[in-house]
Amino acid sequence: MSLKGKRIGFGLTGSHCTYDAVMPEIEKLVKEGAEVLPIVTYTVKTTNTRFGEGEEWVKKLEEITGNEVIDTIVKAEPLGPKIPLDCMVIAPLTGNSMSKLANAMTDSPVLMAAKATMRNHRPVVLGISTNDALGLNGVNLMRLMAAKNIYFIPFGQDAPHTKPNSMVAKMSLLRDTVLAALEGKQLQPVIIEKFRDNDPS
């Protein structure tokens, strides 16, 4: 299957340390001919960290995709009925946003876009980045893994010796996960022995 002509929503949530791993994957989607619509949470847009300023990340997203960032719930809502997506990607997906998605809460543009896509029975691809995937958020992770039309970029422990509850998606598998999801399949294996403690890929 080709991504040419596919409309893909790409949502980022506030795992700032993961953006460098995600941007090249967005570029791959664009180069393969996908129309990528960038969507950000309020945290992404307004938070400045040692990994970069919010406005800089927004500008980079717009440069890569050629589309204006969707940054409000009102702007995201039409992605269901009026501007349907072939696939919605959320990467990185923080533990906070994961817990809200698993419990049907819609308080950000990214979650609204995911809800709109699920309403259309189209695939939603998740790339987790959370310090408590094997902690209190584990129940939410498993709830989403069992949900229809939700697929995961394969993930593993990123720092098992220093952060044993933390799990992060292997973002380099994003494209392959999207292709599989468009065919209604989960890329396998989904839980992988992914990381050395200092490997950001």
CSV table of C-alpha atoms in Angstrom, one decimal:
chain,number,residue,atom,x,y,z
A,1,MET,CA,0.0,0.0,0.0
A,2,SER,CA,1.1,3.5,-0.8
A,3,LEU,CA,0.7,6.6,1.4
A,4,LYS,CA,0.3,8.8,-1.7
A,5,GLY,CA,-2.9,10.8,-1.4
A,6,LYS,CA,-3.7,9.7,2.1
A,7,ARG,CA,-4.8,12.3,4.6
A,8,ILE,CA,-3.1,11.8,7.9
A,9,GLY,CA,-3.7,13.8,11.1
A,10,PHE,CA,-0.5,14.0,13.1
A,11,GLY,CA,-1.0,14.9,16.8
A,12,LEU,CA,1.8,15.8,19.2
A,13,THR,CA,1.4,15.9,23.0
A,14,GLY,CA,3.8,17.2,25.6
A,15,SER,CA,6.7,14.7,25.6
A,16,HIS,CA,9.2,17.4,24.6
A,17,CYS,CA,12.2,15.1,24.7
A,18,THR,CA,10.7,12.9,22.0
A,19,TYR,CA,10.1,15.5,19.3
A,20,ASP,CA,13.5,15.1,17.7
A,21,ALA,CA,12.7,11.5,17.0
A,22,VAL,CA,9.3,12.2,15.6
A,23,MET,CA,10.1,15.0,13.1
A,24,PRO,CA,12.0,12.8,10.7
A,25,GLU,CA,9.1,10.4,10.7
A,26,ILE,CA,6.7,13.2,9.7
A,27,GLU,CA,9.0,14.1,6.9
A,28,LYS,CA,8.9,10.5,5.6
A,29,LEU,CA,5.1,10.6,5.4
A,30,VAL,CA,5.2,13.8,3.5
A,31,LYS,CA,7.9,12.5,1.1
A,32,GLU,CA,5.7,9.5,0.3
A,33,GLY,CA,2.9,11.8,-0.8
A,34,ALA,CA,0.7,11.9,2.3
A,35,GLU,CA,-1.2,15.0,3.2
A,36,VAL,CA,-0.2,15.5,6.8
A,37,LEU,CA,-2.3,17.8,9.0
A,38,PRO,CA,-0.4,18.8,12.2
A,39,ILE,CA,-2.3,19.0,15.5
A,40,VAL,CA,-0.9,20.0,18.8
A,41,THR,CA,-2.0,20.2,22.4
A,42,TYR,CA,-1.8,23.5,24.3
A,43,THR,CA,1.3,22.2,26.1
A,44,VAL,CA,3.2,21.7,22.9
A,45,LYS,CA,2.4,25.2,21.6
A,46,THR,CA,3.0,27.2,24.8
A,47,THR,CA,5.8,25.3,26.7
A,48,ASN,CA,9.5,26.2,26.4
A,49,THR,CA,12.0,23.6,27.6
A,50,ARG,CA,15.6,22.7,27.2
A,51,PHE,CA,14.5,20.7,24.2
A,52,GLY,CA,13.2,23.8,22.4
A,53,GLU,CA,10.5,26.5,22.5
A,54,GLY,CA,6.9,25.7,21.7
A,55,GLU,CA,6.7,28.3,18.9
A,56,GLU,CA,9.8,26.8,17.2
A,57,TRP,CA,8.3,23.3,17.2
A,58,VAL,CA,5.1,24.7,15.7
A,59,LYS,CA,7.0,26.5,13.0
A,60,LYS,CA,9.0,23.3,12.2
A,61,LEU,CA,5.8,21.3,11.9
A,62,GLU,CA,4.3,23.8,9.5
A,63,GLU,CA,7.4,23.9,7.4
A,64,ILE,CA,7.6,20.1,7.2
A,65,THR,CA,3.9,19.5,6.4
A,66,GLY,CA,3.1,22.7,4.5
A,67,ASN,CA,-0.1,23.0,6.6
A,68,GLU,CA,-1.0,25.3,9.4
A,69,VAL,CA,-1.1,23.7,12.8
A,70,ILE,CA,-4.5,22.9,14.3
A,71,ASP,CA,-4.3,24.2,17.8
A,72,THR,CA,-7.8,24.5,19.1
A,73,ILE,CA,-10.7,22.0,19.7
A,74,VAL,CA,-12.9,24.0,17.4
A,75,LYS,CA,-10.4,23.7,14.5
A,76,ALA,CA,-10.0,19.9,15.2
A,77,GLU,CA,-13.6,19.0,15.2
A,78,PRO,CA,-14.2,19.1,11.4
A,79,LEU,CA,-11.6,16.3,11.0
A,80,GLY,CA,-14.5,13.9,11.6
A,81,PRO,CA,-17.4,14.9,9.4
A,82,LYS,CA,-16.1,17.6,7.0
A,83,ILE,CA,-12.4,16.7,6.6
A,84,PRO,CA,-12.2,13.0,7.3
A,85,LEU,CA,-8.8,11.5,7.9
A,86,ASP,CA,-7.5,8.2,6.5
A,87,CYS,CA,-5.5,7.8,9.7
A,88,MET,CA,-4.8,9.7,12.9
A,89,VAL,CA,-1.4,9.5,14.5
A,90,ILE,CA,-0.5,10.7,18.0
A,91,ALA,CA,3.2,10.6,18.6
A,92,PRO,CA,4.4,11.2,21.2
A,93,LEU,CA,1.4,10.3,23.3
A,94,THR,CA,2.0,11.2,27.0
A,95,GLY,CA,0.7,9.2,29.9
A,96,ASN,CA,-1.6,12.1,30.7
A,97,SER,CA,-3.2,12.2,27.3
A,98,MET,CA,-3.3,8.4,27.1
A,99,SER,CA,-5.3,8.2,30.3
A,100,LYS,CA,-7.7,10.8,28.9
A,101,LEU,CA,-8.1,9.0,25.6
A,102,ALA,CA,-8.7,5.7,27.4
A,103,ASN,CA,-11.5,7.3,29.4
A,104,ALA,CA,-13.2,9.2,26.7
A,105,MET,CA,-12.1,12.7,27.8
A,106,THR,CA,-11.7,15.3,25.0
A,107,ASP,CA,-10.0,18.4,26.4
A,108,SER,CA,-7.4,19.1,23.7
A,109,PRO,CA,-7.2,19.5,19.9
A,110,VAL,CA,-5.3,16.2,19.6
A,111,LEU,CA,-7.9,14.2,21.5
A,112,MET,CA,-10.7,15.8,19.6
A,113,ALA,CA,-9.1,14.8,16.3
A,114,ALA,CA,-8.7,11.2,17.7
A,115,LYS,CA,-12.3,11.1,18.8
A,116,ALA,CA,-13.4,12.4,15.4
A,117,THR,CA,-11.4,9.7,13.6
A,118,MET,CA,-12.7,6.9,15.8
A,119,ARG,CA,-16.2,8.1,15.1
A,120,ASN,CA,-15.5,7.5,11.4
A,121,HIS,CA,-14.1,4.0,12.2
A,122,ARG,CA,-10.7,4.9,10.8
A,123,PRO,CA,-7.4,3.9,12.4
A,124,VAL,CA,-5.8,5.8,15.2
A,125,VAL,CA,-2.0,5.1,15.7
A,126,LEU,CA,-0.4,5.8,19.0
A,127,GLY,CA,3.2,6.3,19.8
A,128,ILE,CA,3.5,6.3,23.6
A,129,SER,CA,6.0,8.1,25.7
A,130,THR,CA,5.2,7.8,29.3
A,131,ASN,CA,7.0,7.2,32.6
A,132,ASP,CA,4.2,5.2,34.1
A,133,ALA,CA,3.1,2.7,31.4
A,134,LEU,CA,4.0,-0.1,33.8
A,135,GLY,CA,2.6,1.8,36.8
A,136,LEU,CA,-0.8,3.4,37.4
A,137,ASN,CA,-1.3,4.1,33.7
A,138,GLY,CA,-0.9,0.4,32.8
A,139,VAL,CA,-4.7,-0.1,33.0
A,140,ASN,CA,-5.2,2.7,30.4
A,141,LEU,CA,-2.6,1.3,28.1
A,142,MET,CA,-4.3,-2.1,28.2
A,143,ARG,CA,-7.7,-0.6,27.7
A,144,LEU,CA,-6.5,1.1,24.5
A,145,MET,CA,-4.7,-2.0,23.3
A,146,ALA,CA,-8.0,-3.8,23.5
A,147,ALA,CA,-10.0,-1.0,21.7
A,148,LYS,CA,-11.2,-1.3,18.1
A,149,ASN,CA,-9.4,0.8,15.4
A,150,ILE,CA,-6.5,1.7,17.8
A,151,TYR,CA,-3.0,0.6,16.8
A,152,PHE,CA,0.4,1.0,18.5
A,153,ILE,CA,3.8,1.9,17.2
A,154,PRO,CA,5.9,-0.9,18.8
A,155,PHE,CA,7.2,0.1,22.2
A,156,GLY,CA,9.5,-1.0,25.0
A,157,GLN,CA,11.3,0.1,28.1
A,158,ASP,CA,13.6,3.1,27.4
A,159,ALA,CA,15.5,3.1,30.7
A,160,PRO,CA,14.7,-0.1,32.6
A,161,HIS,CA,17.4,0.4,35.2
A,162,THR,CA,16.6,4.0,36.1
A,163,LYS,CA,12.9,4.3,35.1
A,164,PRO,CA,11.5,0.8,35.3
A,165,ASN,CA,7.9,1.9,34.7
A,166,SER,CA,8.7,3.9,31.6
A,167,MET,CA,7.9,2.8,28.0
A,168,VAL,CA,8.5,4.7,24.7
A,169,ALA,CA,7.5,3.8,21.1
A,170,LYS,CA,10.2,3.1,18.6
A,171,MET,CA,9.4,6.0,16.4
A,172,SER,CA,11.4,4.7,13.4
A,173,LEU,CA,8.6,2.1,13.0
A,174,LEU,CA,5.9,4.8,12.7
A,175,ARG,CA,5.5,4.6,8.9
A,176,ASP,CA,5.3,0.8,8.9
A,177,THR,CA,2.7,0.9,11.7
A,178,VAL,CA,0.6,3.4,9.7
A,179,LEU,CA,0.7,1.2,6.6
A,180,ALA,CA,-0.4,-1.9,8.7
A,181,ALA,CA,-3.1,0.1,10.4
A,182,LEU,CA,-4.6,1.2,7.1
A,183,GLU,CA,-5.0,-2.5,6.3
A,184,GLY,CA,-6.6,-3.1,9.7
A,185,LYS,CA,-3.5,-4.8,11.2
A,186,GLN,CA,-1.3,-4.3,14.2
A,187,LEU,CA,2.4,-4.2,13.3
A,188,GLN,CA,4.1,-7.0,15.3
A,189,PRO,CA,5.7,-7.6,17.7
A,190,VAL,CA,4.1,-4.7,19.5
A,191,ILE,CA,6.1,-5.0,22.7
A,192,ILE,CA,9.8,-5.1,21.9
A,193,GLU,CA,13.2,-5.1,23.6
A,194,LYS,CA,13.8,-1.7,22.2
A,195,PHE,CA,16.3,0.4,24.1
A,196,ARG,CA,19.5,0.9,25.7
A,197,ASP,CA,19.1,3.5,28.5
A,198,ASN,CA,20.5,6.3,26.3
A,199,ASP,CA,19.0,5.2,22.9
A,200,PRO,CA,16.4,7.8,21.7
A,201,SER,CA,15.5,6.1,18.4
